[in-house]
Amino acid sequence: MHVLHRDAPSAGIGNDSGGQAPQAWEGMNYAPVTPEVTTALEALLGSRNVAADLEKREAYSYDEVAKQFWEEPHLAEVVVFPETTEQVSALLAFANERHIPVTPRGAGTGLSGGAVPACGGIVLSFERMNRILEVDTENLTITVEPGVVTADISKAAAREGLLYAGDPCSGDASFIGGNVAENAGGNKVIKYGPTGASVLALEAVLADGSITWFGGKRRKDVTGYDFAHLLVGSEGTLAVITKIVLKLLPLPARVVDLLVPFPDTESAVTCASKIMTEGKILPASVELMDHRSISLTERFLNTRLPGGDAGAHLIIQLEGNSAELLADEYERVGDLCRKWGALEVFVADNRNSRDKLWKARKSIAEAVIAFYSKYSKEDVVVPTSAVPELLKALGDLCERRGLETVTFGHVGDGNMHVNLLFGEDRQNWKETMEEARRELYTVTQQLGGTLSGEHGIGLKRKKYVSHFLDEAQIALMKRVKLAFDPKGILNPGKLVV
């Protein structure tokens, strides 16, 4: 990594629990998973694909939301590991007939409780449906099963000189099925959009076991409703996805990352927007790390970043095919950053230095977990112009309540990951956490933002949905759910039903 040397010119959310009427799933008389049911599942899927021991059930009943976040434990009654679409079909037909809830699960890297079995029942893990089925270099598509690790899709595409644009920070561990179910965002949304922008088609199993395809290897399709993208982000509440066709793009020949330290977050955020509006440049990524994010990650990784004492850093990724044009572009960006207050501009133009930068960025969430046991990871998103106001309000909130915060995220698209941190000796921390979350959500709403940008609603944020979506929209969502899943067996207790 080297320094870029250039001379630069000098309604509020109330204190209730969500204000919603009792949900359709609450009080429903789901059938238990009895020994007879477990035996029947073994007959359907094979005994190796069914686990009912307590250790396995506990391991598959939670995601990355800390267990102590939940007021009561959630536990699967059985875990199944199908290997084919036909087995998923047989499982859902069986569960639907007996009214047993089914919770689809990817790698468990979610941050919303989306894969937590709120009503017990069956957890359906996709780890054994993990094949890359086809890389179609003529139609620029890749077809995969839901249990494929996201990074493996990128590697398979790159081997053919192609790019899969999905780039969540959990990509080395997360499954593509979970990315689709949550419409995961990631670091390249500013240029390529979230996961859904890369989805062309889905094979899905409906609640009654029916198998169907939505979409195809087409860039245009207005034949019927766009069910493929209705399923994207539906968190497993409408159908179970068993195959995915993703769009690929030509792989840029060259990539450069800039690490740009600023004296404070305000100047960093202001500069982020100027890159596009004043510089007329569309980066692949513009990521923000505040000072506490940097220091916590340096401690976690036992490393140092250039300018680590700064108030905030931007990581700016630029892509291109011409070395000369790309160099000109990053020099222009560097000039612009200095104009708007950057302390320095460091250029990572080789694989090792780029990997070091991104390892730091992608390790922040792990660092929080490593050093804190009491925290709430939030995922608010506002219009990009409102990010400075959001961060100012967050600072005021934390100062008044005596909280620590680690804030980072995709500043280029307005999606900020706010981590509210509580000391180990903090009394009544859950009550304080809910008060802080409500205040954060109120500010987010006032700034034209919403509850989640990419992590999803799941079980964690469900009680606040009614403050962001009106009654007509919630009623419509419930009717859509009823049309897809009349008996309410698919991931009950999530979103609004």
Tab-separated table of C-alpha atoms in Angstrom:
chain	number	residue	atom	x	y	z
A	1	MET	CA	0.000	0.000	0.000
A	2	HIS	CA	1.314	3.432	-0.842
A	3	VAL	CA	0.287	7.018	-0.256
A	4	LEU	CA	-1.288	8.855	-3.155
A	5	HIS	CA	0.777	12.071	-3.415
A	6	ARG	CA	-1.079	14.825	-5.181
A	7	ASP	CA	-1.353	18.523	-4.492
A	8	ALA	CA	-4.973	19.093	-3.664
A	9	PRO	CA	-6.723	22.473	-3.769
A	10	SER	CA	-7.151	23.963	-0.597
A	11	ALA	CA	-43.782	10.164	13.903
A	12	GLY	CA	-42.464	8.782	16.481
A	13	ILE	CA	-42.164	5.270	17.677
A	14	GLY	CA	-43.931	4.918	20.987
A	15	ASN	CA	-42.918	3.021	24.081
A	16	ASP	CA	-45.275	0.127	23.373
A	17	SER	CA	-44.229	-3.276	22.131
A	18	GLY	CA	-45.199	-2.507	18.567
A	19	GLY	CA	-48.885	-1.684	18.786
A	20	GLN	CA	-49.952	-4.674	16.698
A	21	ALA	CA	-52.906	-6.949	17.219
A	22	PRO	CA	-52.122	-10.585	18.054
A	23	GLN	CA	-50.575	-12.234	15.015
A	24	ALA	CA	-52.109	-15.066	13.032
A	25	TRP	CA	-49.381	-17.458	14.111
A	26	GLU	CA	-49.797	-16.727	17.826
A	27	GLY	CA	-51.944	-19.343	19.483
A	28	MET	CA	-52.105	-21.554	16.406
A	29	ASN	CA	-52.299	-25.209	17.313
A	30	TYR	CA	-49.265	-26.535	15.494
A	31	ALA	CA	-48.749	-30.257	15.816
A	32	PRO	CA	-45.728	-31.398	17.860
A	33	VAL	CA	-42.867	-33.404	16.430
A	34	THR	CA	-43.474	-36.748	18.088
A	35	PRO	CA	-41.232	-39.833	17.842
A	36	GLU	CA	-43.672	-41.098	15.206
A	37	VAL	CA	-43.150	-37.919	13.181
A	38	THR	CA	-39.358	-38.241	13.453
A	39	THR	CA	-39.570	-41.838	12.241
A	40	ALA	CA	-41.707	-40.730	9.290
A	41	LEU	CA	-39.179	-38.013	8.417
A	42	GLU	CA	-36.389	-40.595	8.465
A	43	ALA	CA	-38.390	-42.683	6.026
A	44	LEU	CA	-38.824	-39.676	3.730
A	45	LEU	CA	-35.286	-38.310	3.866
A	46	GLY	CA	-33.106	-41.118	5.193
A	47	SER	CA	-31.982	-41.431	8.790
A	48	ARG	CA	-28.661	-39.643	8.108
A	49	ASN	CA	-30.615	-36.537	7.105
A	50	VAL	CA	-32.650	-36.249	10.324
A	51	ALA	CA	-31.343	-35.178	13.742
A	52	ALA	CA	-33.395	-34.994	16.920
A	53	ASP	CA	-30.703	-34.936	19.628
A	54	LEU	CA	-30.668	-31.875	21.872
A	55	GLU	CA	-27.140	-30.749	20.984
A	56	LYS	CA	-27.904	-30.632	17.260
A	57	ARG	CA	-31.281	-28.959	17.791
A	58	GLU	CA	-29.715	-26.216	19.915
A	59	ALA	CA	-26.935	-25.627	17.394
A	60	TYR	CA	-29.466	-25.086	14.585
A	61	SER	CA	-31.945	-22.957	16.535
A	62	TYR	CA	-30.086	-19.637	16.566
A	63	ASP	CA	-28.271	-17.302	14.212
A	64	GLU	CA	-25.792	-14.496	14.942
A	65	VAL	CA	-28.249	-12.635	17.180
A	66	ALA	CA	-26.957	-13.229	20.716
A	67	LYS	CA	-29.067	-15.750	22.647
A	68	GLN	CA	-29.430	-13.363	25.567
A	69	PHE	CA	-31.285	-10.978	23.236
A	70	TRP	CA	-34.347	-13.237	23.313
A	71	GLU	CA	-36.771	-13.089	26.223
A	72	GLU	CA	-37.464	-16.815	25.914
A	73	PRO	CA	-35.570	-19.719	24.336
A	74	HIS	CA	-36.426	-20.943	20.845
A	75	LEU	CA	-35.691	-24.559	20.060
A	76	ALA	CA	-36.218	-26.746	17.007
A	77	GLU	CA	-37.918	-30.071	17.670
A	78	VAL	CA	-36.031	-31.751	14.834
A	79	VAL	CA	-33.469	-30.721	12.209
A	80	VAL	CA	-33.518	-32.100	8.666
A	81	PHE	CA	-30.858	-31.965	5.933
A	82	PRO	CA	-32.450	-32.596	2.518
A	83	GLU	CA	-30.203	-33.347	-0.447
A	84	THR	CA	-32.619	-32.813	-3.356
A	85	THR	CA	-35.591	-30.688	-4.365
A	86	GLU	CA	-37.733	-33.809	-4.329
A	87	GLN	CA	-36.894	-34.406	-0.668
A	88	VAL	CA	-37.826	-30.799	0.155
A	89	SER	CA	-41.111	-31.329	-1.680
A	90	ALA	CA	-41.873	-34.505	0.259
A	91	LEU	CA	-40.970	-32.802	3.544
A	92	LEU	CA	-43.242	-29.791	2.972
A	93	ALA	CA	-46.161	-31.935	1.805
A	94	PHE	CA	-45.760	-33.995	4.992
A	95	ALA	CA	-45.458	-30.945	7.281
A	96	ASN	CA	-48.348	-29.136	5.599
A	97	GLU	CA	-50.660	-32.111	5.956
A	98	ARG	CA	-49.819	-32.447	9.671
A	99	HIS	CA	-49.608	-28.699	10.370
A	100	ILE	CA	-46.005	-28.720	11.590
A	101	PRO	CA	-44.042	-25.447	11.247
A	102	VAL	CA	-40.930	-25.448	9.023
A	103	THR	CA	-38.108	-22.897	9.344
A	104	PRO	CA	-35.647	-22.797	6.399
A	105	ARG	CA	-32.025	-22.157	7.412
A	106	GLY	CA	-28.845	-21.284	5.540
A	107	ALA	CA	-25.483	-20.958	7.258
A	108	GLY	CA	-26.858	-19.270	10.376
A	109	THR	CA	-25.004	-16.001	9.687
A	110	GLY	CA	-28.202	-13.924	9.811
A	111	LEU	CA	-28.555	-10.930	12.107
A	112	SER	CA	-32.331	-10.714	12.478
A	113	GLY	CA	-33.416	-14.056	13.939
A	114	GLY	CA	-34.831	-14.957	10.526
A	115	ALA	CA	-33.791	-18.615	10.891
A	116	VAL	CA	-34.799	-18.897	14.548
A	117	PRO	CA	-37.681	-21.411	14.905
A	118	ALA	CA	-40.157	-19.135	16.670
A	119	CYS	CA	-42.747	-21.912	16.888
A	120	GLY	CA	-40.459	-24.921	17.244
A	121	GLY	CA	-41.178	-27.606	14.690
A	122	ILE	CA	-38.766	-28.535	11.886
A	123	VAL	CA	-35.596	-26.616	10.993
A	124	LEU	CA	-34.721	-27.272	7.352
A	125	SER	CA	-30.953	-26.856	6.829
A	126	PHE	CA	-29.628	-26.521	3.280
A	127	GLU	CA	-26.001	-27.379	3.946
A	128	ARG	CA	-26.209	-30.598	1.893
A	129	MET	CA	-27.776	-28.879	-1.128
A	130	ASN	CA	-24.499	-27.171	-1.963
A	131	ARG	CA	-23.742	-27.774	-5.630
A	132	ILE	CA	-22.874	-25.298	-8.356
A	133	LEU	CA	-24.945	-26.821	-11.141
A	134	GLU	CA	-23.895	-24.758	-14.154
A	135	VAL	CA	-21.824	-21.795	-15.261
A	136	ASP	CA	-23.354	-20.669	-18.568
A	137	THR	CA	-20.748	-18.472	-20.245
A	138	GLU	CA	-22.957	-17.792	-23.275
A	139	ASN	CA	-25.934	-16.479	-21.328
A	140	LEU	CA	-23.790	-15.110	-18.474
A	141	THR	CA	-25.577	-17.003	-15.707
A	142	ILE	CA	-24.703	-19.368	-12.889
A	143	THR	CA	-27.172	-21.882	-11.467
A	144	VAL	CA	-26.678	-23.001	-7.881
A	145	GLU	CA	-28.353	-24.757	-4.988
A	146	PRO	CA	-29.181	-22.695	-1.877
A	147	GLY	CA	-26.430	-24.191	0.298
A	148	VAL	CA	-23.544	-22.916	-1.836
A	149	VAL	CA	-21.236	-20.546	0.049
A	150	THR	CA	-21.477	-17.096	-1.527
A	151	ALA	CA	-17.718	-16.675	-1.994
A	152	ASP	CA	-17.574	-19.971	-3.915
A	153	ILE	CA	-19.988	-18.512	-6.479
A	154	SER	CA	-17.697	-15.526	-6.964
A	155	LYS	CA	-14.684	-17.821	-7.390
A	156	ALA	CA	-16.474	-20.065	-9.892
A	157	ALA	CA	-17.505	-17.023	-11.940
A	158	ALA	CA	-14.008	-15.500	-11.776
A	159	ARG	CA	-12.468	-18.681	-13.173
A	160	GLU	CA	-14.465	-17.968	-16.333
A	161	GLY	CA	-13.522	-14.294	-16.394
A	162	LEU	CA	-16.910	-13.307	-15.012
A	163	LEU	CA	-18.192	-11.421	-11.984
A	164	TYR	CA	-20.922	-12.315	-9.515
A	165	ALA	CA	-21.628	-8.900	-8.004
A	166	GLY	CA	-23.079	-10.042	-4.672
A	167	ASP	CA	-20.554	-9.198	-1.962
A	168	PRO	CA	-21.946	-9.428	1.596
A	169	CYS	CA	-19.332	-9.140	4.334
A	170	SER	CA	-20.321	-12.646	5.453
A	171	GLY	CA	-19.627	-14.012	1.968
A	172	ASP	CA	-16.946	-16.441	3.125
A	173	ALA	CA	-19.525	-18.197	5.312
A	174	SER	CA	-23.058	-17.259	4.250
A	175	PHE	CA	-25.125	-19.410	1.879
A	176	ILE	CA	-26.605	-17.924	-1.264
A	177	GLY	CA	-30.058	-19.180	-0.245
A	178	GLY	CA	-29.940	-17.029	2.864
A	179	ASN	CA	-28.695	-14.070	0.798
A	180	VAL	CA	-31.711	-14.413	-1.477
A	181	ALA	CA	-34.177	-14.950	1.367
A	182	GLU	CA	-32.999	-11.753	3.084
A	183	ASN	CA	-32.118	-9.848	-0.128
A	184	ALA	CA	-28.660	-9.339	1.329
A	185	GLY	CA	-26.845	-6.170	0.349
A	186	GLY	CA	-23.125	-5.927	0.894
A	187	ASN	CA	-20.273	-3.778	-0.231
A	188	LYS	CA	-21.099	-3.328	-3.916
A	189	VAL	CA	-24.751	-2.303	-3.761
A	190	ILE	CA	-23.922	1.250	-4.788
A	191	LYS	CA	-22.899	-0.004	-8.266
A	192	TYR	CA	-24.587	-3.371	-8.716
A	193	GLY	CA	-27.572	-3.424	-6.364
A	194	PRO	CA	-28.449	-5.991	-3.662
A	195	THR	CA	-28.715	-9.763	-4.164
A	196	GLY	CA	-32.107	-9.450	-5.821
A	197	ALA	CA	-30.613	-7.418	-8.665
A	198	SER	CA	-28.599	-10.509	-9.665
A	199	VAL	CA	-31.487	-13.008	-9.390
A	200	LEU	CA	-32.957	-14.123	-12.718
A	201	ALA	CA	-34.869	-17.249	-11.697
A	202	LEU	CA	-35.779	-19.409	-8.740
A	203	GLU	CA	-36.920	-22.990	-8.354
A	204	ALA	CA	-39.252	-23.013	-5.369
A	205	VAL	CA	-41.249	-25.538	-3.382
A	206	LEU	CA	-44.590	-24.226	-2.188
A	207	ALA	CA	-46.044	-24.994	1.226
A	208	ASP	CA	-48.083	-27.945	-0.083
A	209	GLY	CA	-45.012	-29.528	-1.710
A	210	SER	CA	-45.644	-28.283	-5.257
A	211	ILE	CA	-42.455	-27.565	-7.247
A	212	THR	CA	-42.359	-24.617	-9.646
A	213	TRP	CA	-39.965	-22.243	-11.438
A	214	PHE	CA	-40.227	-18.459	-11.390
A	215	GLY	CA	-38.269	-16.569	-14.067
A	216	GLY	CA	-35.560	-17.937	-16.360
A	217	LYS	CA	-32.290	-17.109	-18.143
A	218	ARG	CA	-33.816	-13.921	-19.505
A	219	ARG	CA	-33.013	-10.271	-18.922
A	220	LYS	CA	-36.600	-9.324	-19.762
A	221	ASP	CA	-39.789	-11.054	-18.624
A	222	VAL	CA	-43.216	-9.478	-18.170
A	223	THR	CA	-45.225	-12.667	-18.517
A	224	GLY	CA	-47.282	-12.808	-15.341
A	225	TYR	CA	-46.392	-11.509	-11.884
A	226	ASP	CA	-42.747	-11.179	-10.891
A	227	PHE	CA	-42.903	-13.961	-8.307
A	228	ALA	CA	-39.130	-14.489	-8.394
A	229	HIS	CA	-38.497	-11.086	-6.880
A	230	LEU	CA	-41.454	-11.386	-4.533
A	231	LEU	CA	-39.645	-14.363	-2.979
A	232	VAL	CA	-36.387	-12.383	-2.755
A	233	GLY	CA	-36.376	-10.881	0.739
A	234	SER	CA	-39.463	-12.820	1.873
A	235	GLU	CA	-37.404	-14.552	4.603
A	236	GLY	CA	-38.708	-18.046	3.868
A	237	THR	CA	-42.306	-17.123	4.707
A	238	LEU	CA	-43.786	-17.716	1.230
A	239	ALA	CA	-41.922	-20.684	-0.285
A	240	VAL	CA	-38.698	-22.645	0.019
A	241	ILE	CA	-36.059	-21.847	-2.608
A	242	THR	CA	-34.197	-24.886	-3.972
A	243	LYS	CA	-32.345	-23.560	-7.047
A	244	ILE	CA	-31.169	-20.086	-8.022
A	245	VAL	CA	-30.149	-18.660	-11.404
A	246	LEU	CA	-27.916	-15.614	-10.965
A	247	LYS	CA	-26.790	-12.996	-13.462
A	248	LEU	CA	-23.067	-12.689	-14.183
A	249	LEU	CA	-21.116	-9.773	-15.656
A	250	PRO	CA	-17.718	-9.336	-17.311
A	251	LEU	CA	-15.001	-9.334	-14.649
A	252	PRO	CA	-13.162	-5.985	-14.476
A	253	ALA	CA	-9.493	-6.446	-15.327
A	254	ARG	CA	-8.253	-4.099	-12.605
A	255	VAL	CA	-9.387	-3.113	-9.115
A	256	VAL	CA	-7.956	-0.478	-6.801
A	257	ASP	CA	-8.969	0.294	-3.227
A	258	LEU	CA	-8.324	3.597	-1.488
A	259	LEU	CA	-8.113	3.850	2.298
A	260	VAL	CA	-8.863	7.442	3.227
A	261	PRO	CA	-8.623	8.650	6.855
A	262	PHE	CA	-10.605	11.726	7.954
A	263	PRO	CA	-10.537	13.748	11.174
A	264	ASP	CA	-14.176	12.840	11.947
A	265	THR	CA	-17.153	10.898	10.627
A	266	GLU	CA	-18.963	14.026	9.437
A	267	SER	CA	-16.241	14.972	6.952
A	268	ALA	CA	-15.927	11.353	5.787
A	269	VAL	CA	-19.664	11.042	5.140
A	270	THR	CA	-19.789	14.405	3.360
A	271	CYS	CA	-16.939	13.373	1.095
A	272	ALA	CA	-18.582	10.040	0.257
A	273	SER	CA	-21.477	11.761	-1.469
A	274	LYS	CA	-19.200	14.245	-3.270
A	275	ILE	CA	-17.378	11.423	-5.077
A	276	MET	CA	-20.522	10.814	-7.116
A	277	THR	CA	-22.191	14.221	-7.228
A	278	GLU	CA	-19.086	16.353	-7.770
A	279	GLY	CA	-16.578	13.815	-9.085
A	280	LYS	CA	-19.089	12.140	-11.446
A	281	ILE	CA	-17.577	8.772	-10.537
A	282	LEU	CA	-19.518	5.642	-9.565
A	283	PRO	CA	-17.319	3.473	-7.313
A	284	ALA	CA	-17.965	-0.204	-6.747
A	285	SER	CA	-17.905	0.435	-2.976
A	286	VAL	CA	-17.829	3.322	-0.539
A	287	GLU	CA	-17.550	1.995	3.018
A	288	LEU	CA	-17.344	3.915	6.302
A	289	MET	CA	-15.564	2.821	9.481
A	290	ASP	CA	-15.731	5.106	12.515
A	291	HIS	CA	-12.802	5.419	14.914
A	292	ARG	CA	-14.136	2.829	17.356
A	293	SER	CA	-14.666	0.342	14.506
A	294	ILE	CA	-11.049	0.780	13.492
A	295	SER	CA	-9.556	0.511	16.976
A	296	LEU	CA	-11.692	-2.505	17.890
A	297	THR	CA	-10.769	-4.320	14.687
A	298	GLU	CA	-7.059	-3.539	15.056
A	299	ARG	CA	-7.209	-5.039	18.526
A	300	PHE	CA	-9.132	-8.078	17.268
A	301	LEU	CA	-6.765	-8.746	14.355
A	302	ASN	CA	-3.637	-7.610	16.189
A	303	THR	CA	-2.712	-5.343	13.311
A	304	ARG	CA	-2.517	-1.663	12.437
A	305	LEU	CA	-4.164	0.242	9.631
A	306	PRO	CA	-2.603	3.322	8.072
A	307	GLY	CA	-4.006	6.414	9.756
A	308	GLY	CA	-5.532	4.272	12.494
A	309	ASP	CA	-5.767	7.224	14.878
A	310	ALA	CA	-8.089	9.124	12.548
A	311	GLY	CA	-11.690	9.872	13.420
A	312	ALA	CA	-13.043	7.801	10.529
A	313	HIS	CA	-11.977	5.994	7.369
A	314	LEU	CA	-13.509	5.508	3.963
A	315	ILE	CA	-12.707	2.501	1.802
A	316	ILE	CA	-13.363	3.391	-1.826
A	317	GLN	CA	-13.166	0.653	-4.453
A	318	LEU	CA	-12.765	1.508	-8.136
A	319	GLU	CA	-12.852	-0.900	-11.089
A	320	GLY	CA	-11.726	-0.667	-14.682
A	321	ASN	CA	-10.048	-2.375	-17.598
A	322	SER	CA	-7.408	0.230	-18.421
A	323	ALA	CA	-4.543	0.809	-15.982
A	324	GLU	CA	-4.118	4.380	-17.223
A	325	LEU	CA	-7.788	5.309	-16.993
A	326	LEU	CA	-8.129	3.690	-13.572
A	327	ALA	CA	-5.055	5.549	-12.291
A	328	ASP	CA	-6.510	8.812	-13.533
A	329	GLU	CA	-9.778	8.025	-11.824
A	330	TYR	CA	-8.298	7.227	-8.432
A	331	GLU	CA	-6.123	10.332	-8.601
A	332	ARG	CA	-9.251	12.403	-9.216
A	333	VAL	CA	-10.948	10.720	-6.279
A	334	GLY	CA	-7.883	11.356	-4.130
A	335	ASP	CA	-7.912	15.052	-5.012
A	336	LEU	CA	-11.587	15.241	-4.167
A	337	CYS	CA	-11.087	13.511	-0.814
A	338	ARG	CA	-8.368	15.982	0.169
A	339	LYS	CA	-10.585	18.875	-0.862
A	340	TRP	CA	-13.232	17.628	1.550
A	341	GLY	CA	-10.942	17.095	4.499
A	342	ALA	CA	-9.060	13.809	4.042
A	343	LEU	CA	-5.873	13.554	6.102
A	344	GLU	CA	-4.207	11.294	3.550
A	345	VAL	CA	-5.030	8.913	0.714
A	346	PHE	CA	-3.533	5.412	0.751
A	347	VAL	CA	-3.664	3.315	-2.419
A	348	ALA	CA	-4.010	-0.460	-2.256
A	349	ASP	CA	-3.274	-1.590	-5.799
A	350	ASN	CA	-2.106	-5.155	-5.179
A	351	ARG	CA	-3.879	-8.220	-3.844
A	352	ASN	CA	-2.128	-8.366	-0.469
A	353	SER	CA	-2.781	-4.764	0.511
A	354	ARG	CA	-6.379	-4.920	-0.751
A	355	ASP	CA	-7.051	-8.107	1.199
A	356	LYS	CA	-5.698	-6.484	4.366
A	357	LEU	CA	-8.103	-3.563	4.011
A	358	TRP	CA	-11.134	-5.715	3.414
A	359	LYS	CA	-10.236	-8.162	6.153
A	360	ALA	CA	-10.366	-5.238	8.571
A	361	ARG	CA	-13.709	-4.034	7.209
A	362	LYS	CA	-15.276	-7.494	7.201
A	363	SER	CA	-14.031	-8.339	10.715
A	364	ILE	CA	-15.779	-5.491	12.546
A	365	ALA	CA	-18.883	-7.525	13.357
A	366	GLU	CA	-16.734	-10.366	14.720
A	367	ALA	CA	-14.723	-7.902	16.784
A	368	VAL	CA	-17.880	-6.599	18.440
A	369	ILE	CA	-18.901	-10.134	19.405
A	370	ALA	CA	-15.394	-10.925	20.649
A	371	PHE	CA	-15.264	-8.009	23.097
A	372	TYR	CA	-18.905	-7.523	24.091
A	373	SER	CA	-21.583	-9.950	25.220
A	374	LYS	CA	-24.351	-7.344	25.571
A	375	TYR	CA	-25.094	-5.534	22.329
A	376	SER	CA	-27.680	-4.873	19.656
A	377	LYS	CA	-26.663	-4.853	16.002
A	378	GLU	CA	-28.927	-2.533	14.019
A	379	ASP	CA	-29.240	-2.145	10.269
A	380	VAL	CA	-31.009	1.134	9.557
A	381	VAL	CA	-30.980	2.816	6.158
A	382	VAL	CA	-31.710	6.427	5.246
A	383	PRO	CA	-31.362	8.508	2.077
A	384	THR	CA	-27.639	9.058	1.595
A	385	SER	CA	-27.966	12.806	2.160
A	386	ALA	CA	-29.426	12.105	5.611
A	387	VAL	CA	-26.517	9.982	6.893
A	388	PRO	CA	-24.772	12.939	8.632
A	389	GLU	CA	-27.967	13.778	10.530
A	390	LEU	CA	-28.434	10.135	11.479
A	391	LEU	CA	-24.915	9.881	12.884
A	392	LYS	CA	-25.259	13.148	14.799
A	393	ALA	CA	-28.518	11.962	16.359
A	394	LEU	CA	-26.891	8.630	17.205
A	395	GLY	CA	-24.041	10.414	18.975
A	396	ASP	CA	-26.514	12.481	21.010
A	397	LEU	CA	-28.526	9.377	21.857
A	398	CYS	CA	-25.509	7.446	23.109
A	399	GLU	CA	-24.171	10.388	25.119
A	400	ARG	CA	-27.483	10.890	26.912
A	401	ARG	CA	-27.894	7.209	27.676
A	402	GLY	CA	-24.266	6.526	28.546
A	403	LEU	CA	-23.851	3.974	25.747
A	404	GLU	CA	-20.947	3.046	23.544
A	405	THR	CA	-21.410	2.571	19.827
A	406	VAL	CA	-19.520	1.098	16.905
A	407	THR	CA	-20.868	2.442	13.624
A	408	PHE	CA	-19.821	1.396	10.143
A	409	GLY	CA	-21.382	0.369	6.898
A	410	HIS	CA	-22.303	1.101	3.333
A	411	VAL	CA	-22.300	4.884	3.443
A	412	GLY	CA	-22.528	5.041	-0.357
A	413	ASP	CA	-26.094	3.715	-0.242
A	414	GLY	CA	-27.142	5.051	3.178
A	415	ASN	CA	-27.154	1.689	4.991
A	416	MET	CA	-25.439	2.064	8.369
A	417	HIS	CA	-24.698	-0.736	10.832
A	418	VAL	CA	-25.224	0.762	14.267
A	419	ASN	CA	-23.953	-1.376	17.144
A	420	LEU	CA	-25.300	-0.347	20.542
A	421	LEU	CA	-22.883	-1.638	23.181
A	422	PHE	CA	-23.512	-2.233	26.877
A	423	GLY	CA	-20.894	-2.748	29.565
A	424	GLU	CA	-20.752	-6.073	31.361
A	425	ASP	CA	-21.868	-4.515	34.662
A	426	ARG	CA	-24.764	-2.606	33.116
A	427	GLN	CA	-28.000	-3.169	35.031
A	428	ASN	CA	-31.355	-3.392	33.220
A	429	TRP	CA	-29.466	-3.422	29.947
A	430	LYS	CA	-32.326	-4.973	27.960
A	431	GLU	CA	-34.690	-2.200	28.991
A	432	THR	CA	-32.081	0.422	28.055
A	433	MET	CA	-31.447	-1.373	24.774
A	434	GLU	CA	-35.115	-1.267	23.773
A	435	GLU	CA	-35.362	2.410	24.676
A	436	ALA	CA	-32.274	3.155	22.570
A	437	ARG	CA	-33.563	1.081	19.658
A	438	ARG	CA	-36.918	2.878	19.712
A	439	GLU	CA	-35.191	6.245	19.674
A	440	LEU	CA	-32.882	5.180	16.838
A	441	TYR	CA	-35.858	3.927	14.817
A	442	THR	CA	-37.777	7.159	15.444
A	443	VAL	CA	-34.899	9.257	14.126
A	444	THR	CA	-34.489	6.909	11.162
A	445	GLN	CA	-38.173	7.256	10.307
A	446	GLN	CA	-38.080	11.046	10.608
A	447	LEU	CA	-35.163	11.154	8.163
A	448	GLY	CA	-37.082	9.159	5.557
A	449	GLY	CA	-35.364	5.890	6.400
A	450	THR	CA	-36.540	2.440	7.321
A	451	LEU	CA	-35.987	-0.421	9.723
A	452	SER	CA	-33.576	-2.651	7.824
A	453	GLY	CA	-31.428	-2.200	4.754
A	454	GLU	CA	-30.146	-5.757	4.315
A	455	HIS	CA	-30.256	-7.884	7.467
A	456	GLY	CA	-34.025	-8.350	7.390
A	457	ILE	CA	-36.878	-8.089	9.862
A	458	GLY	CA	-36.973	-11.675	11.102
A	459	LEU	CA	-38.045	-12.176	14.684
A	460	LYS	CA	-35.834	-9.393	16.046
A	461	ARG	CA	-37.514	-6.351	14.453
A	462	LYS	CA	-40.992	-7.659	13.795
A	463	LYS	CA	-42.740	-5.699	16.553
A	464	TYR	CA	-41.583	-2.422	15.001
A	465	VAL	CA	-42.765	-3.102	11.434
A	466	SER	CA	-46.136	-1.426	12.002
A	467	HIS	CA	-44.358	1.878	12.625
A	468	PHE	CA	-42.820	1.828	9.144
A	469	LEU	CA	-45.542	0.156	7.047
A	470	ASP	CA	-49.144	1.359	7.052
A	471	GLU	CA	-52.158	-0.813	7.836
A	472	ALA	CA	-53.119	-1.254	4.189
A	473	GLN	CA	-49.676	-2.604	3.292
A	474	ILE	CA	-49.510	-4.934	6.278
A	475	ALA	CA	-52.978	-6.289	5.455
A	476	LEU	CA	-51.869	-6.888	1.876
A	477	MET	CA	-48.735	-8.729	3.061
A	478	LYS	CA	-50.897	-10.971	5.227
A	479	ARG	CA	-53.129	-11.793	2.258
A	480	VAL	CA	-50.085	-12.627	0.128
A	481	LYS	CA	-48.806	-14.895	2.900
A	482	LEU	CA	-52.208	-16.604	3.097
A	483	ALA	CA	-52.248	-17.199	-0.671
A	484	PHE	CA	-48.822	-18.870	-0.639
A	485	ASP	CA	-49.107	-20.651	2.709
A	486	PRO	CA	-52.751	-21.138	3.795
A	487	LYS	CA	-51.859	-23.189	6.876
A	488	GLY	CA	-49.104	-20.842	8.022
A	489	ILE	CA	-46.374	-23.482	8.308
A	490	LEU	CA	-43.517	-21.578	6.599
A	491	ASN	CA	-41.299	-19.699	9.055
A	492	PRO	CA	-44.183	-18.534	11.269
A	493	GLY	CA	-43.648	-15.545	13.527
A	494	LYS	CA	-41.587	-13.540	11.022
A	495	LEU	CA	-42.163	-10.264	9.196
A	496	VAL	CA	-45.816	-9.434	9.979
A	497	VAL	CA	-47.395	-12.868	10.400
